[in-house]
Coordinates of C-alpha atoms in Angstrom, one line a residue:
M309 CA -10.9 13.4 18.3
V310 CA -10.2 9.9 17.3
S311 CA -10.5 8.0 20.1
Q312 CA -9.5 3.9 20.9
G313 CA -12.5 1.3 20.0
E314 CA -12.9 -1.3 21.2
A315 CA -10.0 -4.3 21.4
I316 CA -11.1 -6.8 18.6
T317 CA -9.6 -10.5 19.5
T318 CA -9.2 -12.1 16.3
G319 CA -7.6 -15.7 17.6
H320 CA -4.8 -15.6 15.7
E321 CA -1.6 -17.6 16.9
D322 CA 1.5 -15.2 16.6
M323 CA 1.9 -12.3 15.1
I324 CA -0.3 -10.1 13.0
H325 CA 1.5 -8.6 10.6
D326 CA -1.8 -6.5 9.3
A327 CA -5.2 -5.1 9.2
V328 CA -7.3 -4.2 6.9
V329 CA -11.1 -2.6 5.9
N330 CA -13.1 -2.4 3.2
F331 CA -14.4 0.1 1.4
Y332 CA -16.9 0.6 2.5
G333 CA -16.2 -0.8 6.3
T334 CA -18.1 -3.9 7.2
K335 CA -15.2 -6.3 6.7
L336 CA -11.9 -6.6 8.2
A337 CA -9.4 -9.1 7.0
T338 CA -6.0 -10.2 9.6
C339 CA -2.8 -11.7 8.7
S340 CA -0.4 -13.2 10.1
S341 CA 3.1 -15.2 11.3
D342 CA 0.7 -18.5 11.4
R343 CA 0.0 -17.9 7.5
T344 CA -3.8 -18.0 7.9
I345 CA -6.5 -15.2 6.5
K346 CA -9.2 -14.4 8.7
V347 CA -12.1 -11.9 7.2
F348 CA -14.3 -10.6 10.0
S349 CA -18.1 -8.9 10.0
I350 CA -18.2 -5.7 11.4
E351 CA -21.1 -4.1 12.9
A352 CA -21.0 -1.7 15.5
N353 CA -19.5 -2.5 17.6
N354 CA -20.0 -5.9 17.2
H355 CA -17.8 -8.6 14.8
N356 CA -18.3 -11.7 13.4
L357 CA -15.5 -14.5 12.1
I358 CA -16.4 -14.9 8.7
A359 CA -14.0 -16.9 7.0
V360 CA -10.2 -18.0 7.3
L361 CA -7.8 -19.0 4.5
R362 CA -5.6 -21.3 4.1
G363 CA -3.1 -21.6 1.3
H364 CA 0.6 -20.1 2.1
E365 CA 3.3 -21.4 3.6
G366 CA 5.2 -18.8 5.3
P367 CA 4.4 -15.6 7.2
V368 CA 1.6 -13.1 5.3
W369 CA 3.3 -9.5 5.7
Q370 CA 0.5 -7.8 3.8
L371 CA -3.0 -7.5 2.3
A372 CA -5.0 -5.7 -0.2
W373 CA -8.3 -5.0 -0.6
A374 CA -9.9 -4.2 -4.8
Y375 CA -11.9 -1.7 -5.3
P376 CA -15.5 -3.2 -4.4
A377 CA -16.8 -3.2 -8.5
F378 CA -14.8 -6.1 -8.6
G379 CA -16.4 -8.1 -6.6
E380 CA -15.1 -8.9 -2.2
I381 CA -11.4 -9.3 -3.1
I382 CA -8.4 -10.1 -0.7
A383 CA -4.8 -10.0 -2.8
S384 CA -2.3 -11.4 -0.2
C385 CA 2.0 -11.6 -0.5
S386 CA 4.1 -14.5 2.3
Y387 CA 7.9 -14.9 3.1
D388 CA 7.1 -18.3 0.8
R389 CA 7.3 -15.6 -1.9
K390 CA 3.7 -16.1 -3.4
V391 CA 0.6 -13.4 -4.1
L392 CA -2.1 -15.1 -3.3
I393 CA -6.0 -13.8 -4.3
W394 CA -9.0 -14.7 -2.6
K395 CA -12.5 -13.5 -3.6
E396 CA -16.1 -14.2 -1.6
V397 CA -18.1 -16.5 -4.5
S398 CA -21.3 -16.5 -2.3
P399 CA -22.2 -15.4 1.0
N400 CA -18.7 -16.2 3.6
K401 CA -18.0 -18.5 1.1
W402 CA -14.5 -17.5 -0.1
E403 CA -12.1 -18.9 -3.0
K404 CA -7.8 -18.5 -3.9
I405 CA -8.7 -17.4 -8.0
Y406 CA -5.5 -16.6 -8.3
E407 CA -1.8 -18.0 -7.5
Y408 CA 1.4 -15.8 -8.6
S409 CA 4.3 -17.7 -8.3
G410 CA 7.5 -15.3 -9.9
H411 CA 8.7 -14.3 -7.2
E412 CA 12.3 -16.1 -6.5
S413 CA 12.2 -14.1 -2.7
S414 CA 9.9 -12.9 0.4
V415 CA 7.1 -11.2 -1.4
N416 CA 6.9 -7.6 1.4
S417 CA 4.2 -5.5 -0.6
V418 CA 0.8 -5.4 -2.0
S419 CA -0.9 -2.4 -3.9
W420 CA -4.1 -2.7 -5.8
A421 CA -4.3 0.1 -8.7
P422 CA -7.5 2.7 -8.5
K423 CA -10.4 1.6 -10.6
E424 CA -9.5 3.3 -14.0
Y425 CA -6.4 0.4 -14.6
G426 CA -9.3 -2.3 -14.2
L427 CA -7.9 -5.2 -11.3
L428 CA -4.6 -4.8 -11.5
L429 CA -2.1 -5.5 -8.5
G430 CA 1.3 -4.0 -7.9
S431 CA 3.9 -6.2 -5.7
A432 CA 7.3 -5.9 -4.1
S433 CA 9.6 -8.8 -3.0
S434 CA 13.3 -8.6 -1.6
D435 CA 14.3 -10.3 -4.8
G436 CA 14.4 -6.7 -6.4
A437 CA 11.9 -7.1 -8.4
I438 CA 8.2 -5.1 -9.1
S439 CA 6.1 -7.8 -10.3
L440 CA 2.3 -5.9 -12.3
I441 CA -0.7 -8.4 -12.3
Q442 CA -3.9 -7.5 -14.3
N443 CA -6.9 -9.7 -14.9
S444 CA -8.9 -8.9 -18.2
G445 CA -11.8 -8.9 -17.0
E446 CA -13.1 -11.2 -20.4
D447 CA -12.0 -14.4 -20.0
D448 CA -10.8 -13.8 -16.6
S449 CA -8.0 -15.2 -17.2
W450 CA -4.6 -13.6 -15.2
S451 CA -0.8 -11.4 -16.7
H452 CA 2.0 -10.2 -15.3
R453 CA 4.7 -8.4 -16.2
K454 CA 7.9 -7.8 -14.1
I455 CA 10.2 -4.3 -13.5
P456 CA 13.6 -6.6 -12.3
G457 CA 15.7 -4.6 -10.0
A458 CA 13.5 -2.2 -9.5
H459 CA 16.2 -2.1 -5.4
S460 CA 19.6 -2.9 -5.3
M461 CA 18.6 -5.1 -1.7
G462 CA 14.9 -5.4 -2.4
V463 CA 11.6 -3.8 -2.3
N464 CA 9.3 -3.3 1.0
A465 CA 6.4 -1.1 -0.1
I466 CA 4.6 -0.6 -3.0
S467 CA 2.2 2.3 -3.0
W468 CA 0.0 4.1 -6.5
C469 CA -0.2 7.1 -6.8
P470 CA -4.5 8.3 -7.5
S471 CA -6.0 8.1 -11.9
L472 CA -6.7 12.1 -11.2
V473 CA -3.9 14.7 -9.4
P474 CA -3.8 18.2 -9.3
N475 CA -0.6 18.3 -10.8
M476 CA -1.5 18.4 -14.3
S477 CA 2.5 17.9 -14.9
L478 CA 1.6 14.3 -13.9
F479 CA -1.1 14.1 -17.1
Q480 CA -0.2 13.2 -20.7
N481 CA -2.9 14.5 -24.5
D482 CA -4.0 11.3 -26.1
A483 CA -4.6 10.8 -30.1
S484 CA -8.4 12.7 -29.6
N485 CA -6.5 15.6 -27.3
K486 CA -8.3 14.3 -23.7
V487 CA -6.3 14.4 -21.1
T488 CA -5.7 11.2 -18.9
A489 CA -4.0 10.4 -16.2
V490 CA 0.0 8.6 -16.6
K491 CA -0.2 4.8 -14.5
R492 CA 2.3 6.3 -11.7
L493 CA 3.6 4.0 -8.5
V494 CA 5.7 4.6 -5.4
T495 CA 8.8 2.1 -3.5
G496 CA 10.7 1.6 -0.9
G497 CA 13.5 -0.1 -0.5
C498 CA 16.7 -1.6 1.7
D499 CA 18.7 0.6 0.2
G500 CA 17.1 4.0 1.6
L501 CA 15.7 5.1 -1.6
I502 CA 12.0 5.9 -2.8
K503 CA 11.1 5.6 -6.3
V504 CA 8.7 6.6 -8.8
W505 CA 7.6 4.8 -11.2
K506 CA 6.1 6.0 -14.7
F507 CA 4.5 3.5 -17.5
N508 CA 5.9 4.9 -20.6
E509 CA 2.3 3.9 -22.7
E510 CA 4.6 4.4 -26.2
D511 CA 7.8 2.4 -24.8
D512 CA 5.0 -0.4 -22.9
K513 CA 7.1 0.0 -20.4
W514 CA 7.4 0.5 -16.7
I515 CA 10.5 3.8 -16.3
E516 CA 12.2 4.6 -13.5
E517 CA 11.0 8.8 -13.6
H518 CA 12.6 9.9 -9.7
K519 CA 14.5 9.2 -7.1
L520 CA 13.9 10.5 -3.7
D521 CA 17.0 10.5 -1.4
G522 CA 16.4 11.6 2.7
H523 CA 16.5 8.3 4.4
T524 CA 20.0 6.8 5.8
D525 CA 17.9 3.3 6.4
W526 CA 15.4 1.4 4.6
V527 CA 12.7 1.9 3.4
R528 CA 9.8 0.1 5.8
D529 CA 6.8 1.8 3.8
V530 CA 5.5 4.6 0.9
A531 CA 1.8 5.9 0.8
W532 CA 1.1 7.9 -2.4
A533 CA -2.1 10.3 -1.0
P534 CA -5.6 10.6 -2.5
S535 CA -5.4 13.9 -4.8
I536 CA -6.3 16.7 -2.3
G537 CA -5.1 20.0 -4.0
K538 CA -1.6 18.6 -3.2
C539 CA 0.3 16.5 -4.6
Y540 CA 2.6 14.0 -1.8
I541 CA 3.8 11.0 -1.0
A542 CA 4.7 10.1 2.3
S543 CA 7.5 7.5 3.9
C544 CA 8.7 6.2 6.3
G545 CA 11.8 3.8 7.5
Q546 CA 14.6 2.0 10.0
D547 CA 16.0 5.3 10.5
R548 CA 12.8 6.4 13.0
R549 CA 12.0 9.2 10.5
V550 CA 9.1 9.6 8.1
I551 CA 9.4 12.3 5.1
I552 CA 6.6 13.8 3.3
W553 CA 7.6 15.1 -0.1
M554 CA 5.1 17.4 -2.1
N555 CA 5.4 17.1 -5.8
D556 CA 5.8 20.9 -7.5
I557 CA 3.8 21.9 -10.5
K558 CA 5.4 23.1 -12.7
S559 CA 8.7 20.9 -12.3
N560 CA 7.1 18.1 -11.7
Q561 CA 10.1 17.7 -9.6
W562 CA 10.0 16.2 -5.4
Q563 CA 11.2 17.7 -2.6
P564 CA 11.1 16.5 0.6
V565 CA 7.9 19.9 2.4
K566 CA 8.7 17.7 5.8
Y567 CA 10.4 15.5 8.2
F568 CA 9.2 13.3 11.5
D569 CA 12.5 13.0 13.5
N570 CA 10.7 12.4 16.9
F571 CA 10.1 8.7 16.6
V572 CA 12.0 6.1 19.3
D573 CA 11.7 3.2 17.1
V574 CA 11.3 1.8 14.2
V575 CA 8.7 2.9 12.2
W576 CA 6.7 0.1 10.1
H577 CA 3.7 2.2 7.7
V578 CA 2.2 5.1 6.7
S579 CA -1.3 5.4 5.7
W580 CA -3.1 8.6 4.8
S581 CA -7.3 8.6 5.7
I582 CA -9.0 8.3 2.4
T583 CA -9.4 12.0 2.7
G584 CA -5.9 11.8 2.0
N585 CA -5.6 14.8 5.0
I586 CA -4.7 13.0 7.8
L587 CA -1.4 10.2 8.3
A588 CA -1.4 8.2 10.2
V589 CA 2.1 6.5 11.6
S590 CA 2.5 3.6 13.3
G591 CA 6.0 2.6 14.8
G592 CA 8.4 -0.2 17.1
D593 CA 7.0 1.5 19.9
N594 CA 3.3 0.0 20.1
K595 CA 1.8 3.6 19.4
V596 CA -0.5 5.4 16.3
S597 CA -0.1 8.6 16.3
L598 CA -2.4 10.7 14.2
W599 CA -0.6 14.4 11.6
K600 CA -3.0 16.8 10.0
E601 CA -1.6 20.2 7.8
T602 CA -2.7 23.0 9.3
F603 CA -3.2 26.1 7.1
S604 CA -0.5 27.8 7.6
G605 CA 1.7 24.2 6.4
D606 CA 3.3 22.8 9.4
W607 CA 2.0 19.4 10.7
I608 CA 0.3 18.5 14.1
C609 CA -0.7 15.6 16.0
I610 CA -3.6 15.6 16.5
N611 CA -4.3 11.7 18.6
E612 CA -2.3 9.3 19.7
I613 CA -3.2 6.0 20.7
N614 CA -0.8 3.7 22.3
N615 CA -0.9 -0.2 23.2
K616 CA 1.5 -1.3 25.8
S617 CA -0.4 -4.9 25.2
P618 CA -1.1 -6.1 22.3
S619 CA -2.6 -9.5 21.6
V620 CA -3.4 -11.8 18.7

């Protein structure tokens, strides 16, 4: 059973849109409509503000920590149409190391690819495009490419497929006959659709592989589960619905295996545990619920946290 821990007073002057803990659980980053990002150190029940990052010119919607092998790195996205990448260059000293301004509207979501693909970031924007931003690793230069028109009415969320997944149809053989993972990501849009994208090595381009239609309004978030023996994607939306999709091993087709229709308000976020066996759901009712699959294949709510008086 999960219990509600100590509340953290962040000092943000406006609504908080995201709060993300780093890989080892030693730091917490938050972002807000006050245009700032705050980084806290976490130790037992103590937390200390160690950095305030300023660089965005609008509300900051989402944050993402890179895998720690690349250092302490945070990506942020904002209504100001920018993606900023920050790095801790010395203890508690952070600097902006890259700025991407290739989107024409609000950037709503950022997500780092699995570490096996290097320092590769995906971003999703209201302009309907997806951008892929990558560090060369050699001279610390950055390159970028775009998937225009990914969703006709705008892209709200992006999430990467793990580099190792249980479905072998998601793999390919290279020239040495070695089995390697194919880069894939999933996006959710204002068109009510979920799309799975695959990188085609031969053509050096991203292609739309699957289109999943199950929501009746904007898809607010998507999350590809870590590999646990099954290949799952969770999605949620403005229609107050959460859907869990599973990839069929034989056909490489996606099917909905569970609908959660018991939410009373918009569902904003879905997030898997690091082991991939628990799904956290949060929405406009100020509740966070935790769901787990039983041995019979049903999904049960194992806990619910209700914060009736959220503070910044």
